[in-house]
Every structure is written in C-alpha cells, then in structure tokens.
Amino acid sequence: RRVHGENRTFEMNRSVSTANVVPSLSLLRNTSSMSSTLSMRTPRVLPQDVRAKPTKAGRLSRKENDKWVEYYVFLKHSDLYLLDDENGQVKEMIDLSGAHCEIQNTSESPELAGCVVSLVIPGVGTHLIKAETTTDTTEWIQLIGSSDVKGKVVPNPFICSAIRQMQSGSRLRKVGNKGDPHFIELKLSLDGRQIEWDSRKKGHVTLVLSDVIEVARGQSKGKFSRFKNLQQLESTSLAVVYSTDSLDLICNDKNEFNVWAQGLEFLHRSIKQFPETFHLELGNASVQESRQSGMEAHNDLYMWGRGDKGQLGVKAKLSYKPLVMSTLMGKDVVQIALGKDHCAAVIRDTGELYTWGCDKNGRLAHNDVEPKQLRGISHGVSINAIKFVGVAAGDFHTVAVDEEGVVYSWGMGYHGQLGHGSEATEPFVRVVESLKNEQIISVSCSSTSSFAITRSGSVYHWGTLETAEGTRHQLPILLDFPERIVQITCGDFHAVATSESGSLYSWGSGSFGQLGHGNTENLDHPQKLDGVFGENHVDDIGCGAAHTVALVGGSVFVWGLVLQGGAHKIQSSPMRRDMSSICKDDSIISVSCAAMLTAVLTEAGRIFVWGVLGDAIVEQVEETETPIQIPFEKTVRNSHPKMSVFEFFDRFAVFCVA
C-alpha cells in the first residue's frame, strides 16, 4: 500500500481563516529513520466527503530542495491530503493509520519544551513534529494518537470510536473451508489483544492478535476464491492471516469495513511494536468527536404504502414510492416496530422513543398522529430520563425496554398483553412491575401477546397467543426451553424462538401449518423443529399471519399458508423456495413478513416482495407468486447489525437507509 519517497520537512502556516484550521506545525524529517510515507492509492481529485466534512483543514508548507512549497491540507480519518491550493488536485496522500506520537526531550532547546513530538508510522518511518504552542501539540497528539515507552497506546478519535464498536461486536459473514459463508458475532476483547466469536463446531474461539501475521484487505488472501459470487463483495472483505490459517470476513457495508479494517490494522501494528507491554487506552474521545470525523453511519427511515391513519409518518394517505421520514432524519434509528396502524422507533445514543400513527386505545402514549418523542412524567417515572434500547408493537399495544433492562408497556390490555395484571387499557407508559428484577435485553409482540428475553436467555410471555380467545396471562410467565434463546419472532397468533445454537422452536396457532411440525395442530408450549435444516444455522426468521419464513445458509424456506399455482395451499413442513431469479448475482441477507406477504433484503440492498400485497405495496399488483423488486434509487443498508433493517405490516412497510 506504500512506497518510499525522499526526505521531507513540513511546516504548518497559521494564516488561514477557516472553521477547522490545523494548528501551526512543523514536521521535521528524522534522518535516522526510514523514508517518508506515500500512499499508492492517492486520488487525483479530492473526494467530495473529505472536502465537505474534513477532520481538519489548513495550509502546510513542505521543504523541497531547500525551498518551502506551500500546500493546502485536508485531514480525514487517518488520511492526510496535500493539494497545491484549496481547490486544486491532490498531489499526495499520507496514510496515518497506525501512526502515533511520542513526546521528545528538548532539553537542548528549552523554548521548544512540550512542542516537539515524534510521529511514528510503524514499519515505515519516523517524523519530528513541532507545533508553535503546547496547545497545538496537544491537539495533534489527540488527532493522531500517542504512545509512551511503557507501551501505553492512545489511538486517535476515529480509531477510538472504531475500537469501541469492535468491542460492542458486529455480525459479520465468515468464509470457511467448508459450507457456505455464515454469520458470526465477532467481538474485540476489552484489552484489545484478541478477537472472539462462537463456532458451531469449535465452541468459543479466540484469536490472539499477537499471532496475526497480516491484516489483508480484499480477497487476495484467505479462502474467498472458493466462491466466485463473492467477488462483487471484495471492497468489504478482509482476511486476518495467522500462522496456521486465516479468519476471512465480509462486512455488511463500507462503514463497517472501515471500522474493522482500520481498527485491526492499528492494533496489529501497535501490538507488534510493544509485544510485551502493549496497553490500550481509549482516552476521552466522545461520540460527538466520532461523528464529526464522519465515521458512523446513520439509519434514516423510509416508509410507503397505506397511510390513512398517519402510520407513514408523513401527510401522504397512500404512496407507492418510499418516502423519507423527515422528522427522524439524522436521528440514527436503531430499532423499528410496526403495529396494526401505528409505529415506533428507538434512537441510538440518546435512547429517545418516537411513536406515530393511530392513537386509539393509547397505543402511542400521546394524542398526536405525527411522530412524537415520548416525554414527561408517567406513573411517577420521568420518561425524559429513560434511555430506551428496544421496542415492539402488537395490533393495539406497544412494549419497550430500556438500557437497565426495565420493561414498559401501554395501549390496549384486553388480552392481558400489557402484563399489568389486568385487562385494562393503559394510555401512558407504565413499568411492567413483575419483571423489574429481571435483566431484559429484548422484547417482541404478536397481535395480542408480548415476550421478553432476559440476559441469560430465558423467555417471559404474557397475553394471548394460541388464538384470539385462547389462554390469557395477565402477568408474565416463564416459558420452558432446554437452551438459551436469542430471538423471538411473532406472527398474529404464533411465535418462533431461535436458540443460541441456531435451532428453532415454534408454538401457538398451527391451523395452517405455520408451526412447521408437519401438521395443523395448535401448541400451548414451544416445540423444537428437529432435523429440518440439518447442521445449517438459521440466520433470520419472519412470521406472517399464517405462514413462516426462514433464511438458512442463504436459502429461503417457507411453511404455512403459501401461494402456489395461483391458489393458497397449506404447507405444514418447511419447503425450500426457488430464489434463483434474485440470487443469480446477489444473495439474500434478511427476511420479513406481513399478513400474507413475504419480503427479502439482498446483499446489494434490494428489497423483493411476493404474496398478497393488497393495494398499497406495489402499484396495480395485489397478488403475485413472483418476487417483485421495490423501486428505490438508494441502497438499503443498516449500520447496526443487530437491528431489523426492514419491517412489513398489512399494506404498509418501513426500511432503513444508512
């Protein structure tokens, strides 16, 4: 990625009047070090996103042949761009990824005390940086990152934010020696020394980064060549090469790729430099600093279909074209939920909760049809102080969970679906008291019931599931599962649980075969679907009113009431659906269902639908067996891997664009 160049000296000119001016700076070449860093991927024209939102911008002079040549400089993430003038062509780009600063001893020149640091680029060379003031020096150290002789490494704000995301974990696709690529939850350890994931065959796996030989971008290394159809994903692929094998990964989008590629490169170089004493310190880089660097993507909502009850979040009563929800633009939605005629969305970082649509039965917890943040005091609780992390919606009720694991519910309670011990309607946000001692991490809803998953993988249920007049539980009850559950997906009156091992359990109404057990019987307790998908891991599940869809190793399986040969037929066991028309040059990564509708999202960001579409999803198409692509000029993406990126309900839908 780099070639060597001549020895150079840099000097920063202070006479620039811009909002983001780089401090006055002299960069002096250390003659004992390796040569200067030049990037072979230098663009001729400055990328538009760099010009629009640089981390820093200003003027720089470089000494060439004993003469000072002035450049205009743009710093973006870890790339430093040099231009002849502000609007000129890029002459050079210096890659600072993995670089860090070390304070230098200036006892021979007291006037420079605190102003000189070494800019170390591992494996390439060292420069001396001199700023005019100690304040300027501190700013550059924060921008580039620092280390000391004891091995304490403080990354720059961009890398800090990337490492935090890596420590939170990402759902990436892993390419192995056998089988199809499959999703794993990859995490970086808190000390930054190893990455971890769970393998279906090997159990919990750790890769120590000191054993890593190379972090290779693209598909030139590793096992990618096993699959020709993966070549189109080369720009989001990377291989972590170690002595005996490689960990080959495909990220969900370019933003996620930048996080893992630059984060791993930085850690690999730093640990290599300080193999025994490496100590990671993330400093005080704030979320605001990370966002100013332009690293994080934001999920905006687009909705279309029927909107006569305000459920589109805009004034349109009907739209066949996806419309952006301007109220939530730039808010970074982390989870969405659709009820019969109402919607809810949780905002990342702030934990704000917005609801909109039909306010009947108190399902919005406010009286405004338009999107509105839940605020104020409710049952003695300050909603303003709550940071919500999840939300779900039934036909006429809403359930949410906060970062402390506390569950709240409101709306219609006729079927016991609020969990407050009665069937009364609750128009305000109210804590589900019987779950206060549990650490709940996610919630979900069927038409008339609710579910909550604890941190330990246990499942609570309340309301009515089997049929509209089935057994009612006005308070949460604990369901019996033989293993840890990680996801609950609900239809109108049936539910499917996904275990940590990738197994499926279904129960509730089975009158159309939607439980997948080869019959049409109802079940009042979860029952495992044995031997259906072999050793393949279930990647995603969708439930409609009377059918279920599973994504398994890139293949789509359906069961229940399905449209076949122009008629609705009962399919009581999972059946693989031919998706070759979609997957010829693409692959399916997510599924979703409405009443009698099925939708899939592809790797390329396209949405396809089929089934009973009503009169609002696709213009002049009410029913189709052939998947139809939803026309949209943008690519559907998601910056938060654990979030459901798109949802469908009867005659309206929503998805996110990151």
PDB file of C-alpha atoms in Angstrom, residues 333-444:
ATOM      1  CA  VAL A 333     -32.710   4.873  14.243  1.00  0.00           C
ATOM      2  CA  VAL A 334     -31.558   1.670  15.930  1.00  0.00           C
ATOM      3  CA  GLN A 335     -34.852  -0.263  16.050  1.00  0.00           C
ATOM      4  CA  ILE A 336     -38.291  -0.025  14.450  1.00  0.00           C
ATOM      5  CA  ALA A 337     -41.637  -1.686  15.187  1.00  0.00           C
ATOM      6  CA  LEU A 338     -44.930  -1.763  13.285  1.00  0.00           C
ATOM      7  CA  GLY A 339     -48.371  -2.362  14.799  1.00  0.00           C
ATOM      8  CA  LYS A 340     -51.702  -2.556  13.016  1.00  0.00           C
ATOM      9  CA  ASP A 341     -51.875   1.189  12.363  1.00  0.00           C
ATOM     10  CA  HIS A 342     -49.045   2.586  14.452  1.00  0.00           C
ATOM     11  CA  CYS A 343     -45.235   2.613  14.523  1.00  0.00           C
ATOM     12  CA  ALA A 344     -42.398   3.154  16.974  1.00  0.00           C
ATOM     13  CA  ALA A 345     -38.683   3.858  16.609  1.00  0.00           C
ATOM     14  CA  VAL A 346     -35.757   3.976  19.054  1.00  0.00           C
ATOM     15  CA  ILE A 347     -32.894   6.422  18.504  1.00  0.00           C
ATOM     16  CA  ARG A 348     -29.364   5.258  19.102  1.00  0.00           C
ATOM     17  CA  ASP A 349     -27.111   7.053  21.619  1.00  0.00           C
ATOM     18  CA  THR A 350     -29.901   9.251  23.046  1.00  0.00           C
ATOM     19  CA  GLY A 351     -32.351   6.369  23.640  1.00  0.00           C
ATOM     20  CA  GLU A 352     -35.289   8.538  22.554  1.00  0.00           C
ATOM     21  CA  LEU A 353     -38.506   6.724  21.647  1.00  0.00           C
ATOM     22  CA  TYR A 354     -40.836   8.070  18.947  1.00  0.00           C
ATOM     23  CA  THR A 355     -44.347   6.797  18.142  1.00  0.00           C
ATOM     24  CA  TRP A 356     -46.809   7.797  15.418  1.00  0.00           C
ATOM     25  CA  GLY A 357     -49.952   6.685  13.586  1.00  0.00           C
ATOM     26  CA  CYS A 358     -53.336   5.770  15.076  1.00  0.00           C
ATOM     27  CA  ASP A 359     -53.613   6.852  18.722  1.00  0.00           C
ATOM     28  CA  LYS A 360     -56.706   4.761  19.542  1.00  0.00           C
ATOM     29  CA  ASN A 361     -56.511   2.634  22.733  1.00  0.00           C
ATOM     30  CA  GLY A 362     -53.498   4.633  23.931  1.00  0.00           C
ATOM     31  CA  ARG A 363     -51.015   2.695  21.807  1.00  0.00           C
ATOM     32  CA  LEU A 364     -48.915   5.841  21.094  1.00  0.00           C
ATOM     33  CA  ALA A 365     -48.840   7.115  24.702  1.00  0.00           C
ATOM     34  CA  HIS A 366     -49.684  10.544  23.253  1.00  0.00           C
ATOM     35  CA  ASN A 367     -52.543  12.067  21.251  1.00  0.00           C
ATOM     36  CA  ASP A 368     -50.630  13.288  18.212  1.00  0.00           C
ATOM     37  CA  VAL A 369     -50.800  11.321  14.942  1.00  0.00           C
ATOM     38  CA  GLU A 370     -47.438  12.670  13.781  1.00  0.00           C
ATOM     39  CA  PRO A 371     -44.090  11.281  15.055  1.00  0.00           C
ATOM     40  CA  LYS A 372     -43.519  12.499  18.579  1.00  0.00           C
ATOM     41  CA  GLN A 373     -40.916  11.735  21.202  1.00  0.00           C
ATOM     42  CA  LEU A 374     -42.302  10.280  24.434  1.00  0.00           C
ATOM     43  CA  ARG A 375     -41.622  12.720  27.261  1.00  0.00           C
ATOM     44  CA  GLY A 376     -42.934  13.877  30.638  1.00  0.00           C
ATOM     45  CA  ILE A 377     -43.900  12.050  33.812  1.00  0.00           C
ATOM     46  CA  SER A 378     -45.877   8.805  33.666  1.00  0.00           C
ATOM     47  CA  HIS A 379     -46.898   6.796  36.753  1.00  0.00           C
ATOM     48  CA  GLY A 380     -44.234   8.635  38.735  1.00  0.00           C
ATOM     49  CA  VAL A 381     -41.468   7.831  36.232  1.00  0.00           C
ATOM     50  CA  SER A 382     -39.624  10.540  34.257  1.00  0.00           C
ATOM     51  CA  ILE A 383     -39.645   9.339  30.649  1.00  0.00           C
ATOM     52  CA  ASN A 384     -37.094  12.033  29.786  1.00  0.00           C
ATOM     53  CA  ALA A 385     -34.535  10.177  31.924  1.00  0.00           C
ATOM     54  CA  ILE A 386     -35.131   6.789  30.267  1.00  0.00           C
ATOM     55  CA  LYS A 387     -32.726   5.540  27.602  1.00  0.00           C
ATOM     56  CA  PHE A 388     -34.705   3.048  25.518  1.00  0.00           C
ATOM     57  CA  VAL A 389     -32.831   0.345  23.605  1.00  0.00           C
ATOM     58  CA  GLY A 390     -35.672  -1.754  22.139  1.00  0.00           C
ATOM     59  CA  VAL A 391     -39.327  -1.570  21.133  1.00  0.00           C
ATOM     60  CA  ALA A 392     -42.041  -3.907  19.784  1.00  0.00           C
ATOM     61  CA  ALA A 393     -45.649  -3.414  18.694  1.00  0.00           C
ATOM     62  CA  GLY A 394     -48.755  -5.599  18.647  1.00  0.00           C
ATOM     63  CA  ASP A 395     -52.000  -4.744  16.893  1.00  0.00           C
ATOM     64  CA  PHE A 396     -53.093  -2.264  19.558  1.00  0.00           C
ATOM     65  CA  HIS A 397     -50.264  -2.106  22.125  1.00  0.00           C
ATOM     66  CA  THR A 398     -46.588  -1.196  22.453  1.00  0.00           C
ATOM     67  CA  VAL A 399     -43.787  -2.640  24.595  1.00  0.00           C
ATOM     68  CA  ALA A 400     -40.314  -1.158  25.145  1.00  0.00           C
ATOM     69  CA  VAL A 401     -37.160  -1.929  27.157  1.00  0.00           C
ATOM     70  CA  ASP A 402     -34.506   0.449  28.477  1.00  0.00           C
ATOM     71  CA  GLU A 403     -30.746   0.097  28.967  1.00  0.00           C
ATOM     72  CA  GLU A 404     -31.255  -1.043  32.561  1.00  0.00           C
ATOM     73  CA  GLY A 405     -33.384  -3.993  31.410  1.00  0.00           C
ATOM     74  CA  VAL A 406     -36.688  -2.475  32.622  1.00  0.00           C
ATOM     75  CA  VAL A 407     -39.800  -3.243  30.503  1.00  0.00           C
ATOM     76  CA  TYR A 408     -42.614  -0.746  29.809  1.00  0.00           C
ATOM     77  CA  SER A 409     -45.977  -1.290  28.092  1.00  0.00           C
ATOM     78  CA  TRP A 410     -49.044   0.727  27.108  1.00  0.00           C
ATOM     79  CA  GLY A 411     -52.124   0.575  24.856  1.00  0.00           C
ATOM     80  CA  MET A 412     -54.978  -1.956  24.789  1.00  0.00           C
ATOM     81  CA  GLY A 413     -54.860  -4.563  27.550  1.00  0.00           C
ATOM     82  CA  TYR A 414     -57.956  -6.632  26.782  1.00  0.00           C
ATOM     83  CA  HIS A 415     -55.968  -9.828  26.172  1.00  0.00           C
ATOM     84  CA  GLY A 416     -53.555  -9.271  29.076  1.00  0.00           C
ATOM     85  CA  GLN A 417     -50.815  -8.238  26.649  1.00  0.00           C
ATOM     86  CA  LEU A 418     -49.616  -5.329  28.829  1.00  0.00           C
ATOM     87  CA  GLY A 419     -48.568  -7.574  31.725  1.00  0.00           C
ATOM     88  CA  HIS A 420     -50.009  -5.323  34.445  1.00  0.00           C
ATOM     89  CA  GLY A 421     -52.278  -7.974  35.955  1.00  0.00           C
ATOM     90  CA  SER A 422     -55.493  -6.723  34.373  1.00  0.00           C
ATOM     91  CA  GLU A 423     -57.207  -6.269  31.009  1.00  0.00           C
ATOM     92  CA  ALA A 424     -57.493  -2.503  31.340  1.00  0.00           C
ATOM     93  CA  THR A 425     -56.307  -0.115  28.644  1.00  0.00           C
ATOM     94  CA  GLU A 426     -53.228   1.886  29.620  1.00  0.00           C
ATOM     95  CA  PRO A 427     -52.781   5.199  27.710  1.00  0.00           C
ATOM     96  CA  PHE A 428     -49.458   6.072  29.370  1.00  0.00           C
ATOM     97  CA  VAL A 429     -46.012   4.486  29.598  1.00  0.00           C
ATOM     98  CA  ARG A 430     -46.018   2.074  32.544  1.00  0.00           C
ATOM     99  CA  VAL A 431     -43.403  -0.246  34.044  1.00  0.00           C
ATOM    100  CA  VAL A 432     -44.147  -3.993  33.959  1.00  0.00           C
ATOM    101  CA  GLU A 433     -43.559  -4.377  37.682  1.00  0.00           C
ATOM    102  CA  SER A 434     -43.245  -8.181  37.814  1.00  0.00           C
ATOM    103  CA  LEU A 435     -40.167  -8.046  35.549  1.00  0.00           C
ATOM    104  CA  LYS A 436     -38.285  -5.336  37.485  1.00  0.00           C
ATOM    105  CA  ASN A 437     -35.881  -7.874  38.987  1.00  0.00           C
ATOM    106  CA  GLU A 438     -35.017  -9.345  35.577  1.00  0.00           C
ATOM    107  CA  GLN A 439     -32.404  -8.053  33.139  1.00  0.00           C
ATOM    108  CA  ILE A 440     -34.415  -7.907  29.908  1.00  0.00           C
ATOM    109  CA  ILE A 441     -32.454  -7.361  26.676  1.00  0.00           C
ATOM    110  CA  SER A 442     -35.199  -7.538  24.009  1.00  0.00           C
ATOM    111  CA  VAL A 443     -38.977  -7.565  23.586  1.00  0.00           C
ATOM    112  CA  SER A 444     -41.367  -8.702  20.849  1.00  0.00           C
TER     113      SER A 444
END
